[in-house]
Short mmCIF file of C-alpha atoms in Angstrom, two decimals:
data_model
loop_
_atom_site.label_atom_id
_atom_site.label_comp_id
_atom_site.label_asym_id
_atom_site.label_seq_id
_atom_site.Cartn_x
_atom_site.Cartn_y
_atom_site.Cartn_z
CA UNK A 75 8.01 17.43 43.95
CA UNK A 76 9.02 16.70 40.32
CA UNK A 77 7.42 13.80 38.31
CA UNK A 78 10.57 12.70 37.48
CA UNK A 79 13.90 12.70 39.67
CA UNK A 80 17.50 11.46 38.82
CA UNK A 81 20.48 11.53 40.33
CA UNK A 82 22.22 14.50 40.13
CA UNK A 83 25.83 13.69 38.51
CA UNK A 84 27.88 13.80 36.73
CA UNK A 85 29.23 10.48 37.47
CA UNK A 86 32.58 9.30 35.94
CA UNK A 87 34.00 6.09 35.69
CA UNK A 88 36.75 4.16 34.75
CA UNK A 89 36.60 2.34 31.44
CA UNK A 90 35.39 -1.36 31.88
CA UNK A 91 33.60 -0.63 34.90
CA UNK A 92 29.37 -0.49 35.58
CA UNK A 93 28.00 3.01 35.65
CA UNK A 94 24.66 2.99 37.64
CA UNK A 95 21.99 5.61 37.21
CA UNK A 96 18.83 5.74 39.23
CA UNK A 97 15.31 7.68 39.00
CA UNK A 98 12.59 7.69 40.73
CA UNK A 99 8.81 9.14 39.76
CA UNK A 100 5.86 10.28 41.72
CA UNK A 101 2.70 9.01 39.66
CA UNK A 102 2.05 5.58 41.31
CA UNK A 103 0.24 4.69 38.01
CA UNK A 104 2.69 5.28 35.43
CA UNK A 105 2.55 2.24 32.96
CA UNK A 106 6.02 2.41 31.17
CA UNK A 107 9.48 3.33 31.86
CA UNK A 108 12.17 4.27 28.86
CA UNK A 109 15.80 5.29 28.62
CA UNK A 110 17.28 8.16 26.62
CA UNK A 111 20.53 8.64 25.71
CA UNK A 112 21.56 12.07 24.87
CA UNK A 113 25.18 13.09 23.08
CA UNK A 114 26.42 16.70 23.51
CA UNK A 115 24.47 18.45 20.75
CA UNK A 116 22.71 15.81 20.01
CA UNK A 117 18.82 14.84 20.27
CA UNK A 118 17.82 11.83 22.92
CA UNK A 119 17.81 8.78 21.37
CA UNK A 120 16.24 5.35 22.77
CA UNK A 121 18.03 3.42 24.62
CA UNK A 122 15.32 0.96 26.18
CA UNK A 123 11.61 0.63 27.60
CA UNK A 124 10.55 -1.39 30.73
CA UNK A 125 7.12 -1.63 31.76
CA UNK A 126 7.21 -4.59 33.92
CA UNK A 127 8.95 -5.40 37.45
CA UNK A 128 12.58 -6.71 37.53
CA UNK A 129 15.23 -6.82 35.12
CA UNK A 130 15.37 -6.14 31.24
CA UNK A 131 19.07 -6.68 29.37
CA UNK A 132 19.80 -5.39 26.04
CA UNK A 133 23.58 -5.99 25.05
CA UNK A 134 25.69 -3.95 28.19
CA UNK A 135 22.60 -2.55 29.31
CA UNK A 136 19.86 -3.41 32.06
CA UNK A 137 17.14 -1.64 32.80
CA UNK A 138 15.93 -2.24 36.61
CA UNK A 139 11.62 -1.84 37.34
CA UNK A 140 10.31 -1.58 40.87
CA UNK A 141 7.01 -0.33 40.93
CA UNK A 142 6.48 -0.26 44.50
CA UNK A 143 9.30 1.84 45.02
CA UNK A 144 8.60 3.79 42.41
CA UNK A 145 12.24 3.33 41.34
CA UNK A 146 13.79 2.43 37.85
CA UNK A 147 17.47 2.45 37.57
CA UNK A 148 19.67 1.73 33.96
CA UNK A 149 23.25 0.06 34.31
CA UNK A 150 25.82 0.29 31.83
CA UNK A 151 28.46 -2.83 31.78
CA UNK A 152 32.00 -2.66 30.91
CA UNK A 153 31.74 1.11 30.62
CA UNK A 154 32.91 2.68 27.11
CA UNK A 155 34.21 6.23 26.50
CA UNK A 156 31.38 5.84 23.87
CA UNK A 157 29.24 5.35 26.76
CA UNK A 158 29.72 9.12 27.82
CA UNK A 159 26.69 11.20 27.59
CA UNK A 160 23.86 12.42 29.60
CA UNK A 161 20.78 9.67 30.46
CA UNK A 162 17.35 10.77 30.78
CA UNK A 163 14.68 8.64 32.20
CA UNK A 164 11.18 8.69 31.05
CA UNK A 165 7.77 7.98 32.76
CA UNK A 166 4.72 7.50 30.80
CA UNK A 167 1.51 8.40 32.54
CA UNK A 168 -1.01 10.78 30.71
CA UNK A 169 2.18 11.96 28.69
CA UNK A 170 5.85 10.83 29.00
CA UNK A 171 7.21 13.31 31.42
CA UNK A 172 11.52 13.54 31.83
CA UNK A 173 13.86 13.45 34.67
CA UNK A 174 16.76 16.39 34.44
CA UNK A 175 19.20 13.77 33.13
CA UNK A 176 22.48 12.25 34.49
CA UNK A 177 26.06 12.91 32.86
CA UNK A 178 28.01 10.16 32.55
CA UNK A 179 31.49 10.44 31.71
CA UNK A 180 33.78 7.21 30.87
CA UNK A 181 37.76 7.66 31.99
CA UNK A 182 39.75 5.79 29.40
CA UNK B 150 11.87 5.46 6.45
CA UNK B 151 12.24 9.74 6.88
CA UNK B 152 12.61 10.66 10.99
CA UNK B 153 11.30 13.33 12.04
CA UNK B 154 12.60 16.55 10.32
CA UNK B 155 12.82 20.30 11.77
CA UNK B 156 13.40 23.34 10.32
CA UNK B 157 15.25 25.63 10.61
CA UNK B 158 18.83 23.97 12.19
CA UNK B 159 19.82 27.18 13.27
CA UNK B 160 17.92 30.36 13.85
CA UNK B 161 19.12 34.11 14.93
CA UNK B 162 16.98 36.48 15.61
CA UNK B 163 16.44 40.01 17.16
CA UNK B 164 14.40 40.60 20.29
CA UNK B 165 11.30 41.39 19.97
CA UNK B 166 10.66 39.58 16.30
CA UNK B 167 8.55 36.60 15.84
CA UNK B 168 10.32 33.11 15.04
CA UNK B 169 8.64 30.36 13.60
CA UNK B 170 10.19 26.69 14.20
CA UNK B 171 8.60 23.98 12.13
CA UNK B 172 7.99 19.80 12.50
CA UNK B 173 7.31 17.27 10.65
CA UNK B 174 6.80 14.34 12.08
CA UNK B 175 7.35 10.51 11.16
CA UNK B 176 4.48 9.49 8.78
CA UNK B 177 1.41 7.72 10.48
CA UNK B 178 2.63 9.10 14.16
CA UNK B 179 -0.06 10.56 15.69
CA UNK B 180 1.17 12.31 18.70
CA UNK B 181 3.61 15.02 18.27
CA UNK B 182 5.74 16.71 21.31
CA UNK B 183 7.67 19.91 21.34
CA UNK B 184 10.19 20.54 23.69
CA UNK B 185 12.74 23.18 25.01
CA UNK B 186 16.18 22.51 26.26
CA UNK B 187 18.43 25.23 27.81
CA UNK B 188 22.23 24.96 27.54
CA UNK B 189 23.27 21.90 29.85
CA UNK B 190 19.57 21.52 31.00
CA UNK B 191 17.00 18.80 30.98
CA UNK B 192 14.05 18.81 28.61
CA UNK B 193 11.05 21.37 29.18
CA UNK B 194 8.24 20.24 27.97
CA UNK B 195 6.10 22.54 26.51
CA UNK B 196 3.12 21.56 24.09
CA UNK B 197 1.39 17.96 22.90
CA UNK B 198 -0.72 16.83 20.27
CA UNK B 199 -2.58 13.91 20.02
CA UNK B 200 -4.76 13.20 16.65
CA UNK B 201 -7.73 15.11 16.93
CA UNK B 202 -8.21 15.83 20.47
CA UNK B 203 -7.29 19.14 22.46
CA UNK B 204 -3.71 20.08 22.48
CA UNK B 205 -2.12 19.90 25.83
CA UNK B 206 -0.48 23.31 26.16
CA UNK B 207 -0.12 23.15 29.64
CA UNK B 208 4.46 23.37 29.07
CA UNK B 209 4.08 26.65 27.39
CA UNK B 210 5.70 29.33 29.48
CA UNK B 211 3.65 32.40 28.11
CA UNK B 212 1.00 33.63 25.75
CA UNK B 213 3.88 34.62 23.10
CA UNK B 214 4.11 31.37 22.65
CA UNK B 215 1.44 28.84 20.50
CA UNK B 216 1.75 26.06 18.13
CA UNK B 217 -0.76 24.17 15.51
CA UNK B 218 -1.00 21.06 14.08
CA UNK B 219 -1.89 20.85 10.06
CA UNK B 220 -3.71 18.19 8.81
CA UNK B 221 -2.85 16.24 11.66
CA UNK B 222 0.90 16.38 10.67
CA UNK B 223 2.87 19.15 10.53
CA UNK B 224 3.60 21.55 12.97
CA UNK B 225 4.32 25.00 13.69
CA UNK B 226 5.66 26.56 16.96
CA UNK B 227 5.59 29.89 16.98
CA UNK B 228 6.96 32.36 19.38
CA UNK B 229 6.20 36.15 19.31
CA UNK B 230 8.27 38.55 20.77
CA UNK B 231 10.99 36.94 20.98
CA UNK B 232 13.01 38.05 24.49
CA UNK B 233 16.81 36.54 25.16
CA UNK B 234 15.49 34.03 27.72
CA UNK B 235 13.82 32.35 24.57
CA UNK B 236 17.31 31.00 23.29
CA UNK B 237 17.35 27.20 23.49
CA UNK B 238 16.94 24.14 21.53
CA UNK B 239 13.61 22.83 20.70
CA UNK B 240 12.98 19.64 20.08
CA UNK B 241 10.25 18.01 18.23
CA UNK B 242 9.63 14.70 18.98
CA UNK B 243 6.67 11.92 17.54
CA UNK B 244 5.37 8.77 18.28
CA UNK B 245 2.20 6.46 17.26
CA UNK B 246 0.64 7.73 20.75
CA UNK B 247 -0.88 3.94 22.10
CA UNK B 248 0.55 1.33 23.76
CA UNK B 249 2.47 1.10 26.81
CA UNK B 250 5.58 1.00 24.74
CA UNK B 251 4.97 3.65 22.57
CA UNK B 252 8.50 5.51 22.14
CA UNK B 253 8.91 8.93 21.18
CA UNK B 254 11.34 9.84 18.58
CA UNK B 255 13.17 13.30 18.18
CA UNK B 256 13.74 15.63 15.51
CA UNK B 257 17.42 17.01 15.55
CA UNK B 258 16.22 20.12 16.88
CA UNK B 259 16.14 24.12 15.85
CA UNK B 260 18.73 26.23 17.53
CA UNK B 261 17.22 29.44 18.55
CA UNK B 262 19.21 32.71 19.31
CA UNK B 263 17.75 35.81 20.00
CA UNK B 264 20.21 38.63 19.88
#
């Protein structure tokens, strides 16, 4: 079983609507959770951190926690074509271990 | 302030030569992460140092492969040998290394071809 598992892709959407990307992890005890954005050719970049159950919103984005599902999810609102690249998930336990990542591609 | 900086950008080489890809990470960071990515593939982890302790080389996918920290800044991956399945990105990433949110951030990567 991999640490860290996302959904597969790529997902498109239309433009204006919510893209919804999921991961799960296998450590129970992994402390924090963090989204990375990644452009073609491009290095990740941050997009946000959760560490504690429930919702965290940062502009179009919230990041979704649920520890005892081992579960953390990242929705984009009012999808832009700016919006289209692939989303890695992150789980911190000894060392911050990534999920495969999850294309996202925004239909104008 | 100065990201974290890698060079080379771009690096061909011949099978069988030695590369070496180097890091330097944001000032005061004390962890420091190199990674591999394949062409459309997620990120491979492959080696982590944290200040002083041990280096976690549990990622690296052979003996031709080794890295070293300097001074407890910059650092040196270095692959030997070089075969064709070596051709990637690697990424160099750094972060202060406590706290629960402690965020990693990445270099913009060497591109490695071997020929």
């Amino acid at each position: 079983q991999k640490e860290v598992e996302q959904n597969s892709g790529p997902l498109s959407v239309p433009e204006g609507a919510i893209a919804s990307l999921n991961c799960t992890y296998s450590d129970r005890g992994s402390q924090s959770f963090f989204w990375y954005r990644q452009y073609s050719g491009k290095s990740p970049e941050l997009i946000m951190f959760i560490y504690s159950n429930g919702d965290k919103e940062d502009g179009r984005f919230t990041a979704q926690l649920n520890k005892a599902s081992q579960y953390v999810s990242l929705l984009i609102r009012d999808s832009q074509p700016s919006d289209s690249a692939t989303y890695l998930c992150a789980v911190t336990g000894y060392k911050l271990s990534f999920g495969a990542g999850t294309t996202v591609t925004v239909r104008a | 302030g100065a990201g974290v900086s890698q060079s080379p950008s771009n690096k061909v080489t011949e099978k069988g030569k030695d590369v070496e890809l180097r890091c330097d990470p944001i000032s005061g960071h004390t962890a420091l992460y190199w990674y591999r990515q394949s062409l459309g593939q997620g990120l491979e982890f492959l080696i982590y140092f944290q200040g002083n302790s041990a280096p976690d080389k549990s990622g690296l996918p052979s003996d031709r492969f080794s890295a070293e920290r300097t001074g407890g800044s910059v650092s040196t991956l270095t692959i030997q040998r070089t075969q064709q399945e070596d051709s990637a990105v690697y990424l160099c990433a750094s972060s202060w290394g406590q706290g629960r949110t402690d965020t990693q951030y990445f270099g913009p990567g060497t591109r490695l071809t071997v020929l």
